[in-house]
Coordinates of C-alpha atoms and ligand atoms in Angstrom, one line a residue:
M43 CA -22.4 -10.9 16.3
K44 CA -22.8 -9.4 19.5
L45 CA -21.1 -6.5 19.8
I46 CA -18.3 -6.4 22.6
F47 CA -21.2 -4.2 24.5
E48 CA -23.9 -6.0 24.6
K49 CA -21.2 -9.3 25.5
S50 CA -20.1 -7.0 28.9
A51 CA -22.0 -8.6 32.2
A52 CA -21.1 -5.3 34.9
G53 CA -18.8 -6.8 36.9
H54 CA -16.6 -9.5 35.2
R55 CA -13.0 -8.9 34.4
C56 CA -10.0 -9.8 33.5
A57 CA -7.3 -8.6 35.3
I58 CA -5.5 -9.7 38.4
L59 CA -3.3 -7.8 40.3
P60 CA -1.7 -8.0 42.6
A61 CA -2.7 -6.6 46.2
C62 CA -1.7 -2.7 47.2
D63 CA 1.6 -2.6 48.8
V64 CA 1.7 1.2 48.7
E65 CA 0.1 4.0 50.4
E66 CA -3.6 4.9 48.6
Y67 CA -3.2 7.9 47.8
A68 CA -7.2 9.9 46.6
L69 CA -6.5 12.2 43.6
S70 CA -8.3 15.9 43.3
A71 CA -12.1 15.7 42.4
E72 CA -10.9 17.8 39.2
L73 CA -8.6 15.2 38.7
T74 CA -11.4 12.7 38.6
R75 CA -14.2 11.5 36.3
E76 CA -17.9 11.6 38.3
V77 CA -18.8 8.8 36.2
A78 CA -16.7 5.6 34.9
P79 CA -16.1 5.9 31.4
K80 CA -18.8 2.9 30.3
L81 CA -16.5 0.3 29.7
P82 CA -16.8 -3.5 28.4
E83 CA -17.4 -5.6 31.2
L84 CA -15.6 -9.0 30.3
N85 CA -13.1 -12.1 31.8
E86 CA -11.0 -13.0 29.6
Q87 CA -12.8 -16.4 28.6
E88 CA -14.9 -13.8 27.1
I89 CA -13.0 -11.3 25.2
S90 CA -10.7 -14.3 23.2
R91 CA -14.2 -15.4 22.2
H92 CA -15.1 -12.5 21.1
Y93 CA -11.6 -10.9 19.4
T94 CA -11.4 -15.0 17.6
E95 CA -15.1 -14.6 16.6
L96 CA -14.0 -11.0 14.5
N97 CA -11.3 -12.9 13.4
K98 CA -12.7 -15.5 11.3
R99 CA -15.4 -12.7 9.6
V100 CA -12.0 -11.8 7.7
H101 CA -9.9 -12.6 5.0
G102 CA -6.5 -11.9 5.8
V103 CA -3.4 -13.3 4.1
N104 CA -3.3 -16.2 6.8
C105 CA -6.9 -16.9 5.0
G106 CA -6.7 -18.4 1.8
F107 CA -5.2 -15.9 -1.6
Y108 CA -5.2 -12.5 -1.4
P109 CA -4.5 -10.9 -5.4
L110 CA -5.5 -7.3 -4.8
G111 CA -3.7 -5.5 -7.1
S112 CA -1.8 -2.4 -6.3
C113 CA -1.4 -2.3 -2.9
T114 CA -1.0 -6.1 -1.8
M115 CA -0.4 -7.5 1.1
K116 CA 2.9 -8.5 0.2
Y117 CA 5.6 -10.7 2.4
N118 CA 5.4 -10.3 6.0
P119 CA 7.2 -12.7 8.1
R120 CA 6.6 -13.2 11.6
I121 CA 10.5 -12.7 12.3
D122 CA 10.3 -9.4 11.2
E123 CA 7.9 -9.8 13.9
E124 CA 10.5 -10.9 15.6
T125 CA 13.1 -8.6 15.3
A126 CA 10.7 -4.8 16.1
A127 CA 9.8 -6.6 19.4
L128 CA 13.8 -6.9 20.5
P129 CA 13.3 -5.0 24.1
G130 CA 16.5 -2.6 22.7
F131 CA 14.6 -1.7 20.1
T132 CA 10.6 -0.8 21.7
Q133 CA 12.8 0.5 25.2
V134 CA 14.4 3.4 23.8
H135 CA 13.2 7.0 24.2
P136 CA 13.3 9.6 21.0
L137 CA 15.5 11.6 23.1
A138 CA 18.0 9.3 24.8
P139 CA 21.3 10.7 24.5
A140 CA 23.2 9.5 21.6
H141 CA 25.9 7.7 23.5
T142 CA 23.6 4.9 24.9
V143 CA 21.6 4.2 21.4
E144 CA 24.2 3.5 18.5
G145 CA 22.6 0.0 18.2
C146 CA 19.5 2.1 17.4
K147 CA 21.7 4.3 15.6
E148 CA 24.0 2.1 13.2
A149 CA 20.0 0.3 12.7
L150 CA 18.8 3.5 10.6
D151 CA 21.8 4.0 9.2
T152 CA 22.6 0.5 7.3
A153 CA 18.2 0.2 6.1
K154 CA 18.8 3.4 4.4
A155 CA 22.1 2.8 3.1
Y156 CA 21.1 -0.1 1.1
L157 CA 17.8 1.8 -0.1
C158 CA 19.6 4.2 -1.3
E159 CA 21.2 1.3 -3.3
I160 CA 18.6 -0.6 -4.4
T161 CA 16.7 2.7 -5.3
G162 CA 20.1 4.8 -6.5
M163 CA 19.1 7.7 -4.4
D164 CA 21.8 9.7 -2.5
D165 CA 19.8 10.1 0.8
M166 CA 16.3 9.2 2.3
T167 CA 14.5 10.5 5.7
F168 CA 11.8 8.3 7.4
Q169 CA 9.4 10.7 8.8
P170 CA 6.8 9.4 6.1
A171 CA 4.6 7.9 8.5
A172 CA 2.6 6.6 4.8
G173 CA 2.6 7.0 0.9
A174 CA 1.1 10.0 0.4
H175 CA 2.7 11.5 3.9
G176 CA 6.0 10.8 1.8
E177 CA 4.5 12.0 -1.6
F178 CA 4.3 15.5 -0.1
T179 CA 6.8 15.6 1.5
G180 CA 8.9 14.2 -1.6
V181 CA 7.3 16.9 -3.5
M182 CA 8.3 19.6 -1.1
L183 CA 11.5 19.3 -2.2
I184 CA 11.3 19.7 -5.2
K185 CA 9.5 22.8 -4.3
Q186 CA 12.3 23.7 -2.6
Y187 CA 14.7 23.7 -4.9
H188 CA 13.1 25.5 -7.8
D189 CA 12.5 28.4 -5.0
A190 CA 15.9 28.4 -3.4
R191 CA 16.9 29.3 -7.4
G192 CA 15.0 32.1 -8.1
D193 CA 12.7 30.1 -10.3
S194 CA 9.4 30.7 -9.0
K195 CA 7.8 31.0 -13.0
R196 CA 7.2 26.7 -12.0
R197 CA 3.5 26.3 -11.1
K198 CA 2.2 23.0 -13.0
I199 CA 3.1 19.3 -12.0
I200 CA 2.1 16.7 -14.7
V201 CA 0.6 14.0 -13.6
P202 CA -0.9 10.5 -16.1
D203 CA -4.5 9.7 -15.9
S204 CA -3.2 6.1 -14.7
A205 CA -1.4 7.3 -11.9
H206 CA -2.9 6.8 -8.3
G207 CA -5.2 9.0 -7.0
T208 CA -2.8 10.2 -4.1
N209 CA 0.0 11.8 -6.7
P210 CA -3.1 14.5 -7.8
A211 CA -3.6 15.4 -4.7
T212 CA -0.2 15.5 -3.4
A213 CA 0.7 17.4 -6.7
A214 CA -2.7 20.2 -5.2
M215 CA -1.7 19.9 -1.6
C216 CA 1.6 21.2 -2.5
G217 CA 0.0 24.2 -3.9
Y218 CA 0.7 23.0 -7.8
D219 CA -1.5 23.3 -10.7
V220 CA -1.8 19.4 -12.0
V221 CA -2.2 18.8 -15.6
N222 CA -3.2 15.5 -16.7
I223 CA -1.2 13.4 -19.8
A224 CA -4.2 10.6 -21.1
S225 CA -2.1 7.4 -22.3
A226 CA -1.2 6.1 -24.7
P227 CA -3.6 2.8 -25.7
N228 CA -0.4 0.9 -24.6
G229 CA -1.3 1.8 -21.0
C230 CA 2.8 4.0 -20.9
V231 CA 3.1 7.5 -21.1
D232 CA 2.6 9.6 -24.6
L233 CA 5.4 10.8 -25.7
E234 CA 3.6 13.7 -27.7
A235 CA 1.1 14.2 -25.2
L236 CA 3.9 14.2 -23.1
K237 CA 5.5 16.5 -25.5
A238 CA 2.9 19.0 -25.6
V239 CA 2.9 19.8 -21.3
L240 CA 6.3 20.5 -21.3
G241 CA 7.4 24.5 -20.9
E242 CA 8.9 26.9 -18.6
D243 CA 6.5 26.3 -16.0
T244 CA 7.5 22.9 -15.4
A245 CA 8.0 22.3 -11.7
G246 CA 8.2 17.8 -12.2
L247 CA 6.4 14.8 -13.5
M248 CA 5.4 12.6 -11.2
L249 CA 5.5 8.6 -11.9
T250 CA 4.7 5.0 -11.8
N251 CA 6.8 2.9 -13.4
P252 CA 6.2 0.3 -13.8
N253 CA 2.0 2.1 -14.0
T254 CA -1.4 1.5 -12.5
V255 CA -1.6 -1.2 -15.3
G256 CA 1.6 -3.2 -14.9
I257 CA 3.3 -2.4 -17.7
F258 CA 6.5 -1.3 -18.0
D259 CA 7.8 2.2 -19.5
E260 CA 10.1 0.6 -22.7
N261 CA 9.8 4.9 -23.7
I262 CA 11.3 5.5 -19.4
L263 CA 14.8 7.3 -20.3
E264 CA 13.4 9.3 -22.8
I265 CA 11.1 10.5 -20.7
T266 CA 12.5 11.6 -17.8
R267 CA 15.4 12.8 -19.9
L268 CA 12.5 15.5 -21.5
V269 CA 11.3 16.7 -18.5
H270 CA 14.3 17.6 -17.2
E271 CA 15.6 19.3 -20.6
A272 CA 12.4 21.5 -19.8
G273 CA 13.7 22.1 -16.3
G274 CA 11.8 20.3 -14.9
L275 CA 11.8 17.0 -12.0
C276 CA 11.5 14.0 -12.1
Y277 CA 9.4 11.6 -9.5
Y278 CA 8.4 8.2 -8.6
D279 CA 5.9 6.7 -6.4
G280 CA 7.7 3.8 -4.8
A281 CA 5.1 2.4 -2.8
N282 CA 4.9 -0.6 -4.9
L283 CA 8.2 -2.1 -5.6
N284 CA 8.5 -5.5 -5.8
A285 CA 8.7 -5.6 -9.7
V286 CA 12.0 -3.6 -10.0
M287 CA 13.4 -4.6 -6.8
G288 CA 17.6 -4.7 -7.3
V289 CA 16.5 -5.1 -10.6
V290 CA 16.6 -1.4 -12.1
R291 CA 17.3 1.1 -10.0
P292 CA 14.7 4.5 -9.9
G293 CA 17.3 7.0 -9.8
D294 CA 18.7 5.0 -13.3
M295 CA 16.0 5.9 -14.9
G296 CA 16.4 9.4 -14.5
F297 CA 15.1 10.1 -11.3
D298 CA 15.3 13.1 -9.2
C299 CA 13.1 11.8 -6.3
I300 CA 11.3 9.4 -4.6
H301 CA 8.9 7.5 -1.7
L302 CA 8.8 3.7 -0.7
N303 CA 6.3 1.9 0.7
L304 CA 7.5 0.3 3.3
H305 CA 5.1 -0.8 4.7
K306 CA 3.6 -3.1 1.4
T307 CA 6.8 -3.9 -0.3
F308 CA 9.3 -3.7 3.3
A309 CA 7.3 -6.5 4.7
T310 CA 5.5 -4.2 7.6
P311 CA 1.3 -5.2 6.8
H312 CA -0.4 -2.1 5.6
G313 CA -4.1 -3.0 6.7
G314 CA -5.8 -1.4 9.8
G315 CA -4.4 2.0 9.9
G316 CA -1.5 1.9 10.1
P317 CA 1.5 1.9 11.6
G318 CA 3.0 2.7 8.1
S319 CA 6.8 4.1 6.1
G320 CA 6.3 6.1 3.4
A321 CA 10.0 6.5 3.6
V322 CA 11.7 9.8 1.0
G323 CA 14.7 9.5 -0.8
C324 CA 17.1 11.5 -3.3
K325 CA 19.7 13.3 -5.6
A326 CA 22.6 15.0 -4.1
A327 CA 20.8 17.8 -5.1
L328 CA 17.7 17.6 -3.4
A329 CA 19.4 16.7 -0.2
P330 CA 19.5 20.4 1.3
Y331 CA 15.7 19.9 2.0
L332 CA 15.2 16.6 3.3
P333 CA 13.8 17.3 7.0
K334 CA 16.0 16.3 9.5
A335 CA 15.3 15.1 13.8
D336 CA 16.4 18.8 14.1
G337 CA 15.7 21.0 11.6
I338 CA 12.1 21.6 9.6
R339 CA 10.0 18.0 10.1
V340 CA 7.3 16.3 8.7
K341 CA 6.8 13.8 12.2
S342 CA 8.5 14.1 15.1
F343 CA 12.3 12.3 15.2
H344 CA 12.8 9.2 12.9
G345 CA 8.9 8.6 12.2
N346 CA 7.8 5.3 12.9
F347 CA 11.7 3.2 13.6
L348 CA 10.3 -0.1 14.2
V349 CA 8.5 -0.1 10.7
V350 CA 12.4 0.9 9.4
I351 CA 13.4 -2.6 11.6
K352 CA 11.6 -4.9 9.7
A353 CA 12.7 -3.9 7.1
L354 CA 16.2 -3.7 7.9
T355 CA 15.1 -7.4 9.2
Y356 CA 13.3 -8.4 5.8
L357 CA 17.0 -7.1 3.5
L358 CA 19.2 -8.4 6.0
T359 CA 17.1 -12.1 5.1
L360 CA 16.7 -11.6 2.2
G361 CA 20.1 -10.3 1.0
K362 CA 21.6 -8.7 -2.5
E363 CA 20.5 -12.4 -4.8
G364 CA 17.2 -12.7 -3.0
V365 CA 16.2 -8.3 -3.7
P366 CA 15.9 -9.0 -6.6
E367 CA 14.9 -13.0 -6.4
A368 CA 11.3 -11.8 -4.9
A369 CA 11.4 -9.4 -7.6
K370 CA 12.1 -11.3 -10.9
N371 CA 9.5 -14.7 -9.2
A372 CA 7.0 -11.3 -8.3
V373 CA 7.2 -11.2 -11.5
L374 CA 6.8 -14.9 -12.8
N375 CA 4.1 -15.2 -10.5
A376 CA 2.0 -12.4 -12.2
N377 CA 2.7 -13.4 -16.2
Y378 CA 2.1 -17.0 -14.5
L379 CA -1.4 -16.2 -13.8
Q380 CA -2.2 -14.1 -16.8
S381 CA -1.9 -16.4 -19.6
K382 CA -3.3 -19.0 -17.4
I383 CA -6.7 -16.4 -16.5
K384 CA -5.9 -15.7 -20.1
G385 CA -8.1 -18.0 -22.1
T386 CA -11.4 -16.5 -20.5
F387 CA -11.4 -13.3 -20.0
T388 CA -9.2 -10.7 -21.3
P389 CA -6.2 -8.8 -20.2
A390 CA -6.5 -5.5 -20.5
F391 CA -3.2 -5.5 -22.5
D392 CA -1.8 -8.3 -23.5
R393 CA 1.1 -8.7 -23.4
I394 CA 4.5 -9.8 -21.1
C395 CA 3.5 -8.1 -17.7
M396 CA 5.1 -7.2 -14.5
H397 CA 4.0 -7.7 -11.1
E398 CA 0.7 -7.3 -11.5
F399 CA -2.2 -6.9 -14.9
V400 CA -6.1 -6.1 -15.8
L401 CA -8.6 -8.2 -17.0
D402 CA -11.1 -6.2 -19.3
L403 CA -14.5 -7.0 -18.3
S404 CA -16.3 -5.4 -20.1
N405 CA -17.0 -7.8 -23.2
F406 CA -17.7 -9.8 -20.9
K407 CA -20.6 -7.7 -19.5
K408 CA -22.1 -7.1 -22.6
E409 CA -22.7 -10.2 -23.1
T410 CA -23.7 -11.8 -19.9
G411 CA -24.2 -9.0 -17.6
V412 CA -22.6 -10.3 -14.8
S413 CA -20.4 -7.1 -13.9
A414 CA -16.4 -6.4 -12.3
L415 CA -18.4 -6.3 -9.2
D416 CA -20.2 -9.8 -9.4
V417 CA -16.6 -11.9 -9.7
A418 CA -15.4 -10.3 -7.3
K419 CA -17.7 -11.6 -5.2
S420 CA -18.0 -14.5 -6.3
L421 CA -14.4 -15.4 -6.1
I422 CA -15.9 -14.7 -1.8
D423 CA -17.0 -17.8 -1.9
Y424 CA -14.1 -19.6 -3.2
G425 CA -11.8 -18.6 -0.1
M426 CA -10.5 -16.3 -2.0
H427 CA -9.5 -12.4 -1.3
P428 CA -11.0 -10.0 -4.4
P429 CA -8.7 -8.6 -6.8
T430 CA -8.8 -4.4 -7.1
M431 CA -12.2 -3.5 -9.2
Y432 CA -12.2 -0.8 -11.1
F433 CA -8.7 0.7 -10.8
P434 CA -7.2 1.8 -12.3
L435 CA -10.0 4.1 -14.1
I436 CA -8.4 4.4 -17.6
V437 CA -10.0 0.3 -17.6
H438 CA -13.5 -0.7 -17.6
E439 CA -15.2 -2.9 -15.7
A440 CA -10.8 -3.5 -14.7
L441 CA -10.0 -6.5 -12.4
M442 CA -5.7 -5.9 -10.9
L443 CA -4.4 -9.5 -10.5
E444 CA -0.9 -9.8 -8.1
P445 CA -0.7 -13.0 -6.6
T446 CA 2.8 -11.5 -5.4
E447 CA 6.1 -14.0 -5.4
T448 CA 4.9 -16.0 -1.8
E449 CA 2.6 -18.0 -4.0
S450 CA 3.5 -21.4 -4.8
R451 CA 2.1 -22.9 -8.6
E452 CA -0.8 -24.9 -6.8
T453 CA -2.5 -21.6 -5.4
L454 CA -2.1 -19.6 -8.3
D455 CA -3.9 -22.4 -10.8
Q456 CA -6.3 -23.0 -8.0
A457 CA -7.3 -19.9 -9.0
A458 CA -7.0 -19.4 -12.6
E459 CA -8.9 -23.2 -12.7
V460 CA -11.6 -20.0 -9.8
F461 CA -11.6 -17.7 -13.2
R462 CA -12.2 -20.2 -15.1
K463 CA -15.2 -22.4 -13.3
L464 CA -16.8 -18.9 -13.6
F465 CA -16.6 -17.8 -16.3
E466 CA -18.5 -21.0 -16.8
L467 CA -21.3 -19.9 -14.0
A468 CA -21.6 -15.8 -16.0
K469 CA -23.3 -17.9 -19.0
T470 CA -24.9 -20.6 -17.7
D471 CA -26.7 -18.6 -14.3
P472 CA -25.5 -15.2 -13.6
E473 CA -28.4 -13.9 -11.6
Y474 CA -26.8 -16.4 -8.5
M475 CA -23.6 -14.0 -9.7
H476 CA -25.4 -10.6 -9.4
N477 CA -26.0 -12.0 -5.6
A478 CA -22.8 -13.1 -4.7
P479 CA -21.3 -13.6 -2.6
H480 CA -23.7 -16.9 -0.6
N481 CA -21.3 -18.3 1.9
A482 CA -19.5 -15.2 2.5
Q483 CA -20.5 -13.5 6.8
I484 CA -21.4 -10.1 5.0
G485 CA -23.6 -10.2 1.4
R486 CA -23.1 -6.5 -0.1
P487 CA -22.8 -4.1 2.1
D488 CA -24.0 -0.7 1.0
E489 CA -20.4 0.6 0.3
V490 CA -21.2 4.2 0.0
R491 CA -23.5 4.5 2.9
A492 CA -20.6 2.7 4.7
A493 CA -17.9 5.2 3.5
R494 CA -20.3 7.9 3.6
T495 CA -21.5 8.0 7.2
P496 CA -19.9 5.7 9.0
V497 CA -21.5 3.9 12.4
L498 CA -18.3 3.8 14.6
R499 CA -19.6 4.7 17.6
Y500 CA -21.4 2.6 20.5
S501 CA -24.7 4.4 21.6
F502 CA -26.2 3.2 25.2
Ligands
PLP717 C1 -0.5 3.3 -2.1 C2 -0.2 3.7 -2.8 C3 -0.1 4.8 -2.8 C4 -0.6 5.8 -1.1 O1 0.0 5.3 -0.1 P1 -0.8 5.3 1.0 O2 0.9 4.2 2.3 O3 -2.1 4.4 1.3 O4 -0.6 7.1 1.2 C5 0.8 5.5 -3.3 N1 1.6 5.6 -4.5 C6 0.7 3.9 -5.4 C7 1.2 3.1 -6.5 C8 0.0 3.3 -4.0 O5 0.1 2.0 -4.0

């Protein structure tokens, strides 16, 4: 496909501007360019076709099944885009006098009240712009809490080895020493391993529950009790709350602080780099340290306000019954798909899962030579987005699937059938799968080169 710069032809335009009806003003030389910027020149039709062509080359939830575990594309209803586009929300200035924007203020307060109720927290900030940013804010609250009490010997944050990579990175960014603990064979926190590292130097624990292998930790109350007993605080990574929202609350599990990815669980698409919202909730003891629009800030004003409007729309659409129903259906769909695939590929943990599950293809690879990557690439030929691959790191040859609550039984049946076909194909024609995908625009890009030396600029 040609790049937009290659399609450019001198003089092509798509703007039809009205004739200038005011006197022309010549800018002084120091304000103007010497050479015109090298912008592509296309007419409206050409531009429209260019982006439609690009659109056809990507896979999104509008194209087909997208079971990307952990960070999947959850439900992003169109109505949320409509409310977030209302002029009353888009045409406001953050410095507008408070009495002129009371509706916006009420929307923020209502969203905060609902999300505090869902998480079991006492207060919340919408400033952080992403999950990792929320983690940073949350762990800094924990640090402030200890510092304010003069408790400066607490240097360590405990992170299980199944954690999302941002958790240890956050703890390190906040100046803590990261203590990794190995998971128990069932994928949950190993209580003995936890007890062994808890002590007077423990600042806190960062945890996801259900964890990254899709399992709800049965010992959660004991875990948070042990951390509190040692004087530490408990941080909940709530990026993906869709397994438990409206059903159980992190606050009741004993957590002191939490972040939510509104751009995962609460109706904002998270692809494409933003905008997002890593809302941070906390218990009353941490609330004094929350960033404020007119105090210490981690981002300007109220964060990405329109993302909060989408979350509020989503919550109001679903209502008190709809929120837990969405969670239960997410869990039901994941278990349905897991049980349908189980006859072929092997679950890493053969038990009831929450909103996602992990397959372990290490034996399959030994027997057939076909890897998790080969299976993921082969799924593309069937119009499916690949699952999350090689994560969490504690499972080798991992494929992590999260169907979400919005997929129909028919879609899940079709997906299970595709998995069955690939399971058989691996035995008869592994070579074909090593070279998959065969029908996609792009086959197997050099991922290391793409990550290390990305070419993001057009050189004329
Ligand atoms: C996505 C995710 C994050 C990080 O969120 P970003 O918005 O990408 O910074 C953290 N933890 C978990 C469990 C996640 O799935």
